[in-house]
CSV table of N, CA and C in Angstrom, one decimal:
chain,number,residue,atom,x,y,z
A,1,UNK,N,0.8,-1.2,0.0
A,1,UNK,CA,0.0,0.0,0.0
A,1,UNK,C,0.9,1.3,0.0
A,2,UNK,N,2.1,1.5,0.6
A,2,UNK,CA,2.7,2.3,0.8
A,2,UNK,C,3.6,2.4,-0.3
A,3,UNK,N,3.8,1.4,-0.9
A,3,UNK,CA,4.4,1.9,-2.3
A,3,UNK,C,3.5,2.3,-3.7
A,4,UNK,N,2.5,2.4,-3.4
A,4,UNK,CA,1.6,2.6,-4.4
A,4,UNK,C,1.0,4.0,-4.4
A,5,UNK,N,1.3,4.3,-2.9
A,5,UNK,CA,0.7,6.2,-2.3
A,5,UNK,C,1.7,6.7,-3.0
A,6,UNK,N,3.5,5.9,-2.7
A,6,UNK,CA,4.7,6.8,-3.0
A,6,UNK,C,5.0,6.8,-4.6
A,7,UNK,N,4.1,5.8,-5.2
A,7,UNK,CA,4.6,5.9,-6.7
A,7,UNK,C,3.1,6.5,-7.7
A,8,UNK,N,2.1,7.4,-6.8
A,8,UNK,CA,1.2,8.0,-7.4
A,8,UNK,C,1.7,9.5,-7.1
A,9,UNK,N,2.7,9.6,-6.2
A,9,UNK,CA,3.2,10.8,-5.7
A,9,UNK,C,4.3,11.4,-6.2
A,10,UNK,N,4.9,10.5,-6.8
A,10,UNK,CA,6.1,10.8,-7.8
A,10,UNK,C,5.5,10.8,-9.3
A,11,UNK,N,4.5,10.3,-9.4
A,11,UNK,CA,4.3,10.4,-11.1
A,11,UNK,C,3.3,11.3,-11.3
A,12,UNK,N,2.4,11.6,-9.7
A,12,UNK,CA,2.2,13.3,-9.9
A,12,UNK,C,2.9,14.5,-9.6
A,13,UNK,N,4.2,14.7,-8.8
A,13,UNK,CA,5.5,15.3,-8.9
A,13,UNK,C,6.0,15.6,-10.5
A,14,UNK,N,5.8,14.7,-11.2
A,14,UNK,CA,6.7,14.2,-12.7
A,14,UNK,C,5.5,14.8,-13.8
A,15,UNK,N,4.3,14.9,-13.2
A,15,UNK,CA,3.3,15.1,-14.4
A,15,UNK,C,3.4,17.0,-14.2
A,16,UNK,N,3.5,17.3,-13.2
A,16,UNK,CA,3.8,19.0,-13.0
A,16,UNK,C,5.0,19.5,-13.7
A,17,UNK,N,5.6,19.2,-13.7
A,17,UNK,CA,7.1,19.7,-14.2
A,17,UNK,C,7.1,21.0,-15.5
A,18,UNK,N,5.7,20.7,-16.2
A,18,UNK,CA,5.6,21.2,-17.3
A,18,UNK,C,5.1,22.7,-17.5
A,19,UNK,N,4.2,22.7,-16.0
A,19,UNK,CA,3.2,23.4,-16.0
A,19,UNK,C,4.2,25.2,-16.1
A,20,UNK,N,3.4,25.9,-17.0
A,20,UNK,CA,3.8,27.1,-17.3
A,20,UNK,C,2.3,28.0,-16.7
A,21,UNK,N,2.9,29.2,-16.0
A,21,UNK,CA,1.7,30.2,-15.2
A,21,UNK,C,1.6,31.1,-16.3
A,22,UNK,N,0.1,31.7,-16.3
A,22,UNK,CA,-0.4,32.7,-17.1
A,22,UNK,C,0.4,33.7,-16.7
A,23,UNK,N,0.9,34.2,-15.8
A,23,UNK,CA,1.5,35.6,-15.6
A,23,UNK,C,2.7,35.6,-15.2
A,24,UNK,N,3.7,34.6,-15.8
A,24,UNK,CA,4.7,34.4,-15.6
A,24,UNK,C,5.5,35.9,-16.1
A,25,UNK,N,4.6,36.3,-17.2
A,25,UNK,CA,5.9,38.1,-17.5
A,25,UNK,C,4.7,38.7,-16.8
A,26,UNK,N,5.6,40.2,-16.7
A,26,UNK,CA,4.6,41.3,-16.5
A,26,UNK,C,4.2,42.0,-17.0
A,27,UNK,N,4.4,41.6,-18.7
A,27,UNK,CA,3.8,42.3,-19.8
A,27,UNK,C,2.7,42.5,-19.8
A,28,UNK,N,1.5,41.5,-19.2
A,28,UNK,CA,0.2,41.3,-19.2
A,28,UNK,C,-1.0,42.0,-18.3
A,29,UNK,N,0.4,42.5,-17.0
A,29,UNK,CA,-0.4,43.1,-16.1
A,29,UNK,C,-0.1,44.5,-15.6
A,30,UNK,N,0.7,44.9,-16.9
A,30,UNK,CA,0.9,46.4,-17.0
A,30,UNK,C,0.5,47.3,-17.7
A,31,UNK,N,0.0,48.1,-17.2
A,31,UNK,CA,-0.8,49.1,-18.5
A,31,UNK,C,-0.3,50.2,-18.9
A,32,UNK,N,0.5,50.0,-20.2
A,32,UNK,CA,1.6,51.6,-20.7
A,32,UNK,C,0.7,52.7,-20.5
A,33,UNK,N,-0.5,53.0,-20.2
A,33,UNK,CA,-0.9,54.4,-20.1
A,33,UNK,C,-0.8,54.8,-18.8
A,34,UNK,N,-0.9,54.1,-18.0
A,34,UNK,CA,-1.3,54.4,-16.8
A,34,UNK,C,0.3,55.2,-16.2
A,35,UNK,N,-0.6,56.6,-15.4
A,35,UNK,CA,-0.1,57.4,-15.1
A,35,UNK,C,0.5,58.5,-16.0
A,36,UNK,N,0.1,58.5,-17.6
A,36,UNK,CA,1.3,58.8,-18.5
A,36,UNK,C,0.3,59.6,-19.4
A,37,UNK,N,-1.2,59.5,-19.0
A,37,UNK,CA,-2.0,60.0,-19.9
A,37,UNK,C,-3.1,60.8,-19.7
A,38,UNK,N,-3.6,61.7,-20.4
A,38,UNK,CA,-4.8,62.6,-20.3
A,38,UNK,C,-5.8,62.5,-21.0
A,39,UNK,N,-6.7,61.9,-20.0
A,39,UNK,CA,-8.2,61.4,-21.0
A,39,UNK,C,-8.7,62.4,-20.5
A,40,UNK,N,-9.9,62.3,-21.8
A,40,UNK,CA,-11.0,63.1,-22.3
A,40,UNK,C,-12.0,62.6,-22.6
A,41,UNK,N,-13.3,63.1,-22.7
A,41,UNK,CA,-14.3,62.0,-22.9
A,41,UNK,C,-15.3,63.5,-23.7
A,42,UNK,N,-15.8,62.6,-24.8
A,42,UNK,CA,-16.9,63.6,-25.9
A,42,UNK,C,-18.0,62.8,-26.2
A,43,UNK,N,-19.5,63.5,-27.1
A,43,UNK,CA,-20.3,62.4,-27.1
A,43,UNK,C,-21.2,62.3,-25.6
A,44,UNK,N,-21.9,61.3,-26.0
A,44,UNK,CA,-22.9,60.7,-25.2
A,44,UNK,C,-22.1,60.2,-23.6
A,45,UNK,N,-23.1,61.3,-22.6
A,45,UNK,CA,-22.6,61.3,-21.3
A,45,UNK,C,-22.7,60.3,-20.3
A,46,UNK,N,-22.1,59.3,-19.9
A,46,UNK,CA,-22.6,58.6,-19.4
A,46,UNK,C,-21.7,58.9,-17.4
A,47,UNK,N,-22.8,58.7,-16.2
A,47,UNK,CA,-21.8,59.2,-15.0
A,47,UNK,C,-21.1,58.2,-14.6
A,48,UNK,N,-21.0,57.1,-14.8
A,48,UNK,CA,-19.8,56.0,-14.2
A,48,UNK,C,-18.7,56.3,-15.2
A,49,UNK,N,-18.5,56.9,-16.6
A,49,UNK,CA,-17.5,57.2,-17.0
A,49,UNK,C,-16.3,57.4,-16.3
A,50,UNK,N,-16.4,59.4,-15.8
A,50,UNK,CA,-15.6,59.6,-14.9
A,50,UNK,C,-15.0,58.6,-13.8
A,51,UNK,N,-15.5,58.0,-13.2
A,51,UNK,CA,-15.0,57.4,-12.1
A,51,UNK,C,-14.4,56.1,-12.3
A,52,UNK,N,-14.8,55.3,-13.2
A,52,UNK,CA,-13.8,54.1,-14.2
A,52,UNK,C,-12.5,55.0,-14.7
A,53,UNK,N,-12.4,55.7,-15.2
A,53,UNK,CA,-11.0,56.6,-16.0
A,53,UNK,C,-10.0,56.5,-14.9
A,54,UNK,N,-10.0,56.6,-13.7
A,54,UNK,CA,-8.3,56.9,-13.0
A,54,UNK,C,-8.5,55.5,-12.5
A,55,UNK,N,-9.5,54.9,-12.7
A,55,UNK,CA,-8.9,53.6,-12.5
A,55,UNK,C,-8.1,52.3,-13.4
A,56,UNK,N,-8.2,52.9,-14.6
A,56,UNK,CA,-7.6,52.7,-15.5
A,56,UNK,C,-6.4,53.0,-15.9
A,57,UNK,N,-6.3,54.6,-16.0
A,57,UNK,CA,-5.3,55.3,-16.6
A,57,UNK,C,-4.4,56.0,-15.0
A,58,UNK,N,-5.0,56.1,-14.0
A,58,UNK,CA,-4.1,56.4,-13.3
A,58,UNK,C,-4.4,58.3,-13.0
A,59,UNK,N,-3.7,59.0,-12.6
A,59,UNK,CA,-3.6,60.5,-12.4
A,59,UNK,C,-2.3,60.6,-13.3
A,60,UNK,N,-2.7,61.3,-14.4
A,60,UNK,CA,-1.4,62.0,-15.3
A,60,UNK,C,-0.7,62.9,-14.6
A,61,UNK,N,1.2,61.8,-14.6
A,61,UNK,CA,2.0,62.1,-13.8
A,61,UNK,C,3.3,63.0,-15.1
A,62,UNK,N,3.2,62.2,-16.2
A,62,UNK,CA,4.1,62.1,-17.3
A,62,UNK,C,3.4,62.7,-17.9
A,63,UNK,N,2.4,63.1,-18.5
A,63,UNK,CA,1.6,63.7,-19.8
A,63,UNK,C,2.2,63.2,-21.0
A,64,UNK,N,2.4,62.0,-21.3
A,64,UNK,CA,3.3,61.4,-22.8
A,64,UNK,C,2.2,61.3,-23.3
A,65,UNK,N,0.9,60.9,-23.2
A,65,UNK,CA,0.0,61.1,-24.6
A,65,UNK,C,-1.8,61.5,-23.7
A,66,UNK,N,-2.3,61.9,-24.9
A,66,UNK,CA,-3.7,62.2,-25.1
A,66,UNK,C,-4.7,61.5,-25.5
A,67,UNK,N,-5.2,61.2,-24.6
A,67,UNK,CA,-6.8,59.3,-25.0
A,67,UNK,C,-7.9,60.6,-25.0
A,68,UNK,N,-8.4,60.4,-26.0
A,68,UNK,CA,-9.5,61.3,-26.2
A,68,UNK,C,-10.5,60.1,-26.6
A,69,UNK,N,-11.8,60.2,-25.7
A,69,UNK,CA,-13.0,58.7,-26.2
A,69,UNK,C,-14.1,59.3,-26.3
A,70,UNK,N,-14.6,59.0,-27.6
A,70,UNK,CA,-15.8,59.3,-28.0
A,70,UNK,C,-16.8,58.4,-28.0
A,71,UNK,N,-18.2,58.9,-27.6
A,71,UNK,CA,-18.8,57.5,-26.8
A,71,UNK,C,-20.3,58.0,-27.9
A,72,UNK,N,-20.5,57.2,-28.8
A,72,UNK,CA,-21.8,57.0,-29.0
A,72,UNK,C,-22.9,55.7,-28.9
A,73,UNK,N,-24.0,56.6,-28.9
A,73,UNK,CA,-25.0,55.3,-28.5
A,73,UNK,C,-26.0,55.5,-29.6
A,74,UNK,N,-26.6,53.9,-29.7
A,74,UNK,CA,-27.4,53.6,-30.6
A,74,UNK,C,-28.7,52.6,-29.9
A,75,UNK,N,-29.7,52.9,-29.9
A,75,UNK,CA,-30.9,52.4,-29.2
A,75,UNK,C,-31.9,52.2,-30.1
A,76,UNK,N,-32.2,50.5,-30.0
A,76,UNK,CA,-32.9,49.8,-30.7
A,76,UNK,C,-33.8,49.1,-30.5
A,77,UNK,N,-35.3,49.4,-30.7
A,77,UNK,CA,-36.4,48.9,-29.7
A,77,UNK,C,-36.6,47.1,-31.2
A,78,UNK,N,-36.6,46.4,-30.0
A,78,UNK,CA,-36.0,44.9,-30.7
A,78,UNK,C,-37.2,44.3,-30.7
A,79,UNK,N,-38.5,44.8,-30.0
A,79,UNK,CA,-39.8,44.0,-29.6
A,79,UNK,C,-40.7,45.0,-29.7
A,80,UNK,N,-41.6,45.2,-30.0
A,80,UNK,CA,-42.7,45.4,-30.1
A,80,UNK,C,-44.2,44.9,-29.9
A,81,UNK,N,-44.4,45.6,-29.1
A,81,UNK,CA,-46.3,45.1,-28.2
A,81,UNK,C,-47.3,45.5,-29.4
A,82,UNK,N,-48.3,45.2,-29.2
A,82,UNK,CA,-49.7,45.0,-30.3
A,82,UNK,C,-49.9,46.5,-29.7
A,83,UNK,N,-50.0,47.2,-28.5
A,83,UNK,CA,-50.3,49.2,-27.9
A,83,UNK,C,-49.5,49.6,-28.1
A,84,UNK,N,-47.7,49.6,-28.7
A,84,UNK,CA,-46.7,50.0,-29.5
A,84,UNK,C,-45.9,50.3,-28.5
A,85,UNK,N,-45.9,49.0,-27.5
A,85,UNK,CA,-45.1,49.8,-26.0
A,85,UNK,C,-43.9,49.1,-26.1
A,86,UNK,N,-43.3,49.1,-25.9
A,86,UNK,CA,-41.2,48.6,-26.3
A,86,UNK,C,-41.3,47.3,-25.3
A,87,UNK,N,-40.7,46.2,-25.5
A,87,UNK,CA,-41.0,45.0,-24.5
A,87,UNK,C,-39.6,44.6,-24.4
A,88,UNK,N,-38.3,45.2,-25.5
A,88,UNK,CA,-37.1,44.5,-25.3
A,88,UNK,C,-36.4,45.6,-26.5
A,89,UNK,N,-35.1,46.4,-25.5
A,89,UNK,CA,-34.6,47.3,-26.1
A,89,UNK,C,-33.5,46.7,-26.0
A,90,UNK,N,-32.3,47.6,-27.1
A,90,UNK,CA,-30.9,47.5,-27.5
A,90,UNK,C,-30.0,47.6,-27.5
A,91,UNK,N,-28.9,48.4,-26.6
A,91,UNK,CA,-28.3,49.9,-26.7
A,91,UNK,C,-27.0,48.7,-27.0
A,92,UNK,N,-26.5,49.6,-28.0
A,92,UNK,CA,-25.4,49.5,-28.6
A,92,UNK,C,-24.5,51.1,-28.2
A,93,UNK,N,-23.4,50.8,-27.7
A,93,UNK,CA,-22.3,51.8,-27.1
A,93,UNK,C,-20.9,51.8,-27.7
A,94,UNK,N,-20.9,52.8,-28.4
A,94,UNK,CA,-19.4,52.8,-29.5
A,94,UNK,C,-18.4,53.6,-29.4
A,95,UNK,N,-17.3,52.9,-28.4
A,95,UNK,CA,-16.0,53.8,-28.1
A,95,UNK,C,-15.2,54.2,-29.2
A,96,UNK,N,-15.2,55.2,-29.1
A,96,UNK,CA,-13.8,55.6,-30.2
A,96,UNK,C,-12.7,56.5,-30.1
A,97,UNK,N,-11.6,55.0,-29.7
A,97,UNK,CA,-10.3,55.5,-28.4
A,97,UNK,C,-9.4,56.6,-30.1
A,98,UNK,N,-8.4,57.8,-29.7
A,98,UNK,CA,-7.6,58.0,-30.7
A,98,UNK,C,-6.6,58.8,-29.0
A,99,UNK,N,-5.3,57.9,-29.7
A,99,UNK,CA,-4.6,58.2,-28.6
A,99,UNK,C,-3.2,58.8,-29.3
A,100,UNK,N,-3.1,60.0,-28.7
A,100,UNK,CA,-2.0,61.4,-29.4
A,100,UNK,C,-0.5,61.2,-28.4
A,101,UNK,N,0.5,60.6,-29.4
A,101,UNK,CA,1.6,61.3,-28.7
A,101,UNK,C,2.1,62.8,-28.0
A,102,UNK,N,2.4,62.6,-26.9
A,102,UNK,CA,2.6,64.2,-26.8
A,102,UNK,C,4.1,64.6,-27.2
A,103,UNK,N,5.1,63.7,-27.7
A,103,UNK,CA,6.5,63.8,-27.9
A,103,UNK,C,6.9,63.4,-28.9
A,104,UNK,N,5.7,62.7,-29.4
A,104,UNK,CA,6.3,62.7,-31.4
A,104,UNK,C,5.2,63.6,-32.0
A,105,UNK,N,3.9,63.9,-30.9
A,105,UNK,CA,3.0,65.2,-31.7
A,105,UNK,C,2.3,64.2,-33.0
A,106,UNK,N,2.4,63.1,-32.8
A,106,UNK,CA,1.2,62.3,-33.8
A,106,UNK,C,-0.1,61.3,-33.1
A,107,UNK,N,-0.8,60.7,-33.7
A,107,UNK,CA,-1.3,59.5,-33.5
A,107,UNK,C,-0.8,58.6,-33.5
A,108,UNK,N,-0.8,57.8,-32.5
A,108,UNK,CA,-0.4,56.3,-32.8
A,108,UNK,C,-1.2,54.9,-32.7
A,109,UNK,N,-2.5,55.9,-31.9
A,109,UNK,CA,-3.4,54.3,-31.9
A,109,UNK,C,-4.8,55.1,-32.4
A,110,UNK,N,-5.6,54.4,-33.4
A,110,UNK,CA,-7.2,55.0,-32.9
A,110,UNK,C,-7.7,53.5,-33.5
A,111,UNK,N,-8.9,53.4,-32.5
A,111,UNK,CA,-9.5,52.2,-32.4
A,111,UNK,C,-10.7,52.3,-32.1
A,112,UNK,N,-12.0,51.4,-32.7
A,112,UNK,CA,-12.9,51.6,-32.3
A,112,UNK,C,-13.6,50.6,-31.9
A,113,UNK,N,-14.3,50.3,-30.4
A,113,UNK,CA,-14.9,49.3,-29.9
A,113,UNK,C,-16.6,49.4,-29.5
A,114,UNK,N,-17.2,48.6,-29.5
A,114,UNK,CA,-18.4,48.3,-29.7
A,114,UNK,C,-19.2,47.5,-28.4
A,115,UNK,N,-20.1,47.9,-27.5
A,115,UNK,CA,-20.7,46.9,-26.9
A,115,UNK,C,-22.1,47.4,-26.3
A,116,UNK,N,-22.4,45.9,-26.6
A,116,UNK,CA,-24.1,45.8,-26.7
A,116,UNK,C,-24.6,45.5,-25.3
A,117,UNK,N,-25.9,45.4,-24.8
A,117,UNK,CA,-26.9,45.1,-24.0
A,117,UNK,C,-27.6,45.2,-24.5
A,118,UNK,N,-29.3,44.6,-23.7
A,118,UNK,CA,-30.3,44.6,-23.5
A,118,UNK,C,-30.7,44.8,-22.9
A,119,UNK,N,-32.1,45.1,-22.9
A,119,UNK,CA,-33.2,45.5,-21.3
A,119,UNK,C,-34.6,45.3,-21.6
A,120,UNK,N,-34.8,44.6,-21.0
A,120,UNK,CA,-36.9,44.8,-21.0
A,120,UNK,C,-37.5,45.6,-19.9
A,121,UNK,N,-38.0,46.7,-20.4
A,121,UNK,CA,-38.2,48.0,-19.5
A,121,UNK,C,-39.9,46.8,-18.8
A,122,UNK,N,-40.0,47.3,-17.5
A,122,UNK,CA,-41.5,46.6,-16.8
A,122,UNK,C,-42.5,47.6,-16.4
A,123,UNK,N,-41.8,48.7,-17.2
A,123,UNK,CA,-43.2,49.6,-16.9
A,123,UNK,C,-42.8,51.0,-17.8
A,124,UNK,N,-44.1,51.5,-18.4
A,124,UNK,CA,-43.8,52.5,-19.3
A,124,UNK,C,-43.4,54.1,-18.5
A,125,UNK,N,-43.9,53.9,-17.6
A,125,UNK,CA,-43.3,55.2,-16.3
A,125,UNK,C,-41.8,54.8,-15.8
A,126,UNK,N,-42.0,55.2,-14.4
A,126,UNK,CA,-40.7,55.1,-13.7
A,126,UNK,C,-40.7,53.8,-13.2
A,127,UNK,N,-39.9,53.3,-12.9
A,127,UNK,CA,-39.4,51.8,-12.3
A,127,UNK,C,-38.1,51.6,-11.8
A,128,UNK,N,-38.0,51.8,-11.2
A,128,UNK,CA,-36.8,51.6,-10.2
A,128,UNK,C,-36.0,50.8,-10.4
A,129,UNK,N,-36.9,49.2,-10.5
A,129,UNK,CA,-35.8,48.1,-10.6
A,129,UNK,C,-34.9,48.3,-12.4
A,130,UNK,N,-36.1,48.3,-13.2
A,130,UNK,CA,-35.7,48.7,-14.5
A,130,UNK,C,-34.7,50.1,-15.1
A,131,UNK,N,-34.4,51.0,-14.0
A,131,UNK,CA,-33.6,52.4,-14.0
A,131,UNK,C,-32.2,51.4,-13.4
A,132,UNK,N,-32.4,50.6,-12.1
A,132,UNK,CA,-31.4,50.1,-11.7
A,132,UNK,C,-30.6,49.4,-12.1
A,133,UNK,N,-30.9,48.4,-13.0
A,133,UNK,CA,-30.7,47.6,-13.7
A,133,UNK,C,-29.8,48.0,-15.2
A,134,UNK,N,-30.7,49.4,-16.0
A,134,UNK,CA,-30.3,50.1,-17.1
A,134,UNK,C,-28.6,50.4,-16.4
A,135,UNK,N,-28.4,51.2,-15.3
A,135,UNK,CA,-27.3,51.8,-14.6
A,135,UNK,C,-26.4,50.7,-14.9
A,136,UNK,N,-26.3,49.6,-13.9
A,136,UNK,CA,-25.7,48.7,-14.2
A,136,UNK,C,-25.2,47.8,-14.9
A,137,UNK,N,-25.8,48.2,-16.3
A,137,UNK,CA,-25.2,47.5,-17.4
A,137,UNK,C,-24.4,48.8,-18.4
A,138,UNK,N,-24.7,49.9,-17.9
A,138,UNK,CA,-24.1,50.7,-18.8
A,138,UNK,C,-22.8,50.6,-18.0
A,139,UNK,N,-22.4,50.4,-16.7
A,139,UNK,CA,-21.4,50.1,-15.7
A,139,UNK,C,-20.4,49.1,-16.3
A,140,UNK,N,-21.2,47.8,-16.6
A,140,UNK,CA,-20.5,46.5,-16.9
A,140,UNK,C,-20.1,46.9,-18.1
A,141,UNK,N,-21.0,48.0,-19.2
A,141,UNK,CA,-20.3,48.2,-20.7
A,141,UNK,C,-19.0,48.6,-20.4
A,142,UNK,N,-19.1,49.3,-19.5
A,142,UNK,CA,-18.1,50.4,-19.6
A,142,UNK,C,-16.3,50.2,-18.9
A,143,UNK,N,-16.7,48.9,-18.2
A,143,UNK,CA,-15.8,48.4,-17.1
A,143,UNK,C,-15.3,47.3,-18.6
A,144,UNK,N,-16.3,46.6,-19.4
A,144,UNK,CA,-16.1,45.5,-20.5
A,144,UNK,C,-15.0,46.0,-21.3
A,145,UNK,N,-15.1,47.6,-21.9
A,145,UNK,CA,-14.7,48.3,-23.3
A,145,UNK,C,-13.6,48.5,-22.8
A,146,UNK,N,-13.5,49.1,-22.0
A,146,UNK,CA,-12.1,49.8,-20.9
A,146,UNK,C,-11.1,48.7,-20.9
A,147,UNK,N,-11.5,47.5,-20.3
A,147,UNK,CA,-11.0,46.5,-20.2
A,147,UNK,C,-10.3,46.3,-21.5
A,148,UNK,N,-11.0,45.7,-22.7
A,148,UNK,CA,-10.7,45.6,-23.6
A,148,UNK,C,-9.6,46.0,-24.9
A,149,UNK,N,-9.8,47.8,-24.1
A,149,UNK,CA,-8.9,48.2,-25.0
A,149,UNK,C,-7.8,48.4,-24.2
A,150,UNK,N,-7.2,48.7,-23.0
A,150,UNK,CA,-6.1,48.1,-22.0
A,150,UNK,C,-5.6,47.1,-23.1
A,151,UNK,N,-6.1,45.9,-22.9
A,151,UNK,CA,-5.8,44.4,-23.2
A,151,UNK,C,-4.7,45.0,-24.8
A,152,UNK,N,-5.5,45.7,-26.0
A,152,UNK,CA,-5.2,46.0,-26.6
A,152,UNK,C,-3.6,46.5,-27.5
A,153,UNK,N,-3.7,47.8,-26.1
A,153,UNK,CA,-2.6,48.6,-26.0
A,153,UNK,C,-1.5,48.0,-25.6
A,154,UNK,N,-1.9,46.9,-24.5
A,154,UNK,CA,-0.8,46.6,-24.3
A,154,UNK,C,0.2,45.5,-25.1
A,155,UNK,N,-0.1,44.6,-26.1
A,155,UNK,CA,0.0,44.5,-27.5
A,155,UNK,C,0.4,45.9,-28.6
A,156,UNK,N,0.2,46.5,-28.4
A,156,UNK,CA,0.4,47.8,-29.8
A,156,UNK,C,2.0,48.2,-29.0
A,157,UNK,N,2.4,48.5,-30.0
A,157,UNK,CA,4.0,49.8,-29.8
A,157,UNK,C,3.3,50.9,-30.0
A,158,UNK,N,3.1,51.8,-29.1
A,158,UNK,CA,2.5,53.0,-28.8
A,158,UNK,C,4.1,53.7,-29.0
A,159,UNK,N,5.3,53.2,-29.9
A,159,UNK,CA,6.2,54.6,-29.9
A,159,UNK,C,6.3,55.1,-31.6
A,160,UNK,N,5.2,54.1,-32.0
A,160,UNK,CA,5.2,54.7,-33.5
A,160,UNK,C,3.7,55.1,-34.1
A,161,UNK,N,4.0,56.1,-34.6
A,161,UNK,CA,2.8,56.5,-35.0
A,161,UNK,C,2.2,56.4,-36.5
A,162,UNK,N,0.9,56.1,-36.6
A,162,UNK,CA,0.0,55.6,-37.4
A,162,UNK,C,-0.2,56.0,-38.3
């Protein structure tokens, strides 16, 4: 019995050996903008914007470039009731990052990202749960895109321009 514990324990010792970690560099969990950049926001106002941005980007310490995001929305009533009352809407939210060197004085990145929800509003007035809910997902859009383009950047050579 005891050589059977010790030779399942050596051939799972021997089966690890291989194993490689996701975050073995720190290329993945560093974000070249942060601290280094001055965002701006144009377009369609959304208030969780502001307070996502320094969590991302940090407080511009370096001023090396300019994220300017332009945020449109597109709202698409997807259902329709027989009294013409909306039973399932669309909103489509379309970033559009263009990020300015401030030391070569050009562009180097502009990109455009896209993200969708839904909602089925439960009452043609006010509704609380349905307001609460709307907030929330424009939150998750917003925390989603942000995310996304991070991921991005950090892939791109932000020292040549476009």
């Amino acid at each position: 019995m005891k050589r059977l514990f010790f030779v399942t324990i050596f051939i799972f010792i021997i089966s690890c050996g291989d194993v490689d970690f996701v975050y073995k560099e720190d290329k993945n969990l560093i974000n070249p903008l942060y601290e280094k950049t001055e965002v701006s926001t144009s377009g369609f106002n959304i208030n969780f914007m502001n307070s996502y941005l320094p969590m991302f980007f940090g407080n511009n310490k370096d001023n090396r470039f300019n994220l300017s995001i332009k945020i449109e929305q597109n709202k698409t009533k997807r259902s329709v009731e027989t009294n013409q009352a909306t039973s399932k809407l669309r909103y489509e939210l379309k970033f559009i990052y263009s990020l300015v060197s401030n030391e070569k004085n050009c562009v180097t990145l502009n990109k455009e990202l896209i993200s969708y929800f839904s909602i089925i509003p439960k009452s043609s007035g006010y509704n609380y749960g349905t307001d609460s809910s709307l907030e929330k997902k424009y939150e998750l859009a917003i925390a989603e895109n942000l995310n996304r383009f991070v991921s991005i950047i950090t892939d791109t050579d932000l020292n040549n321009c476009s």
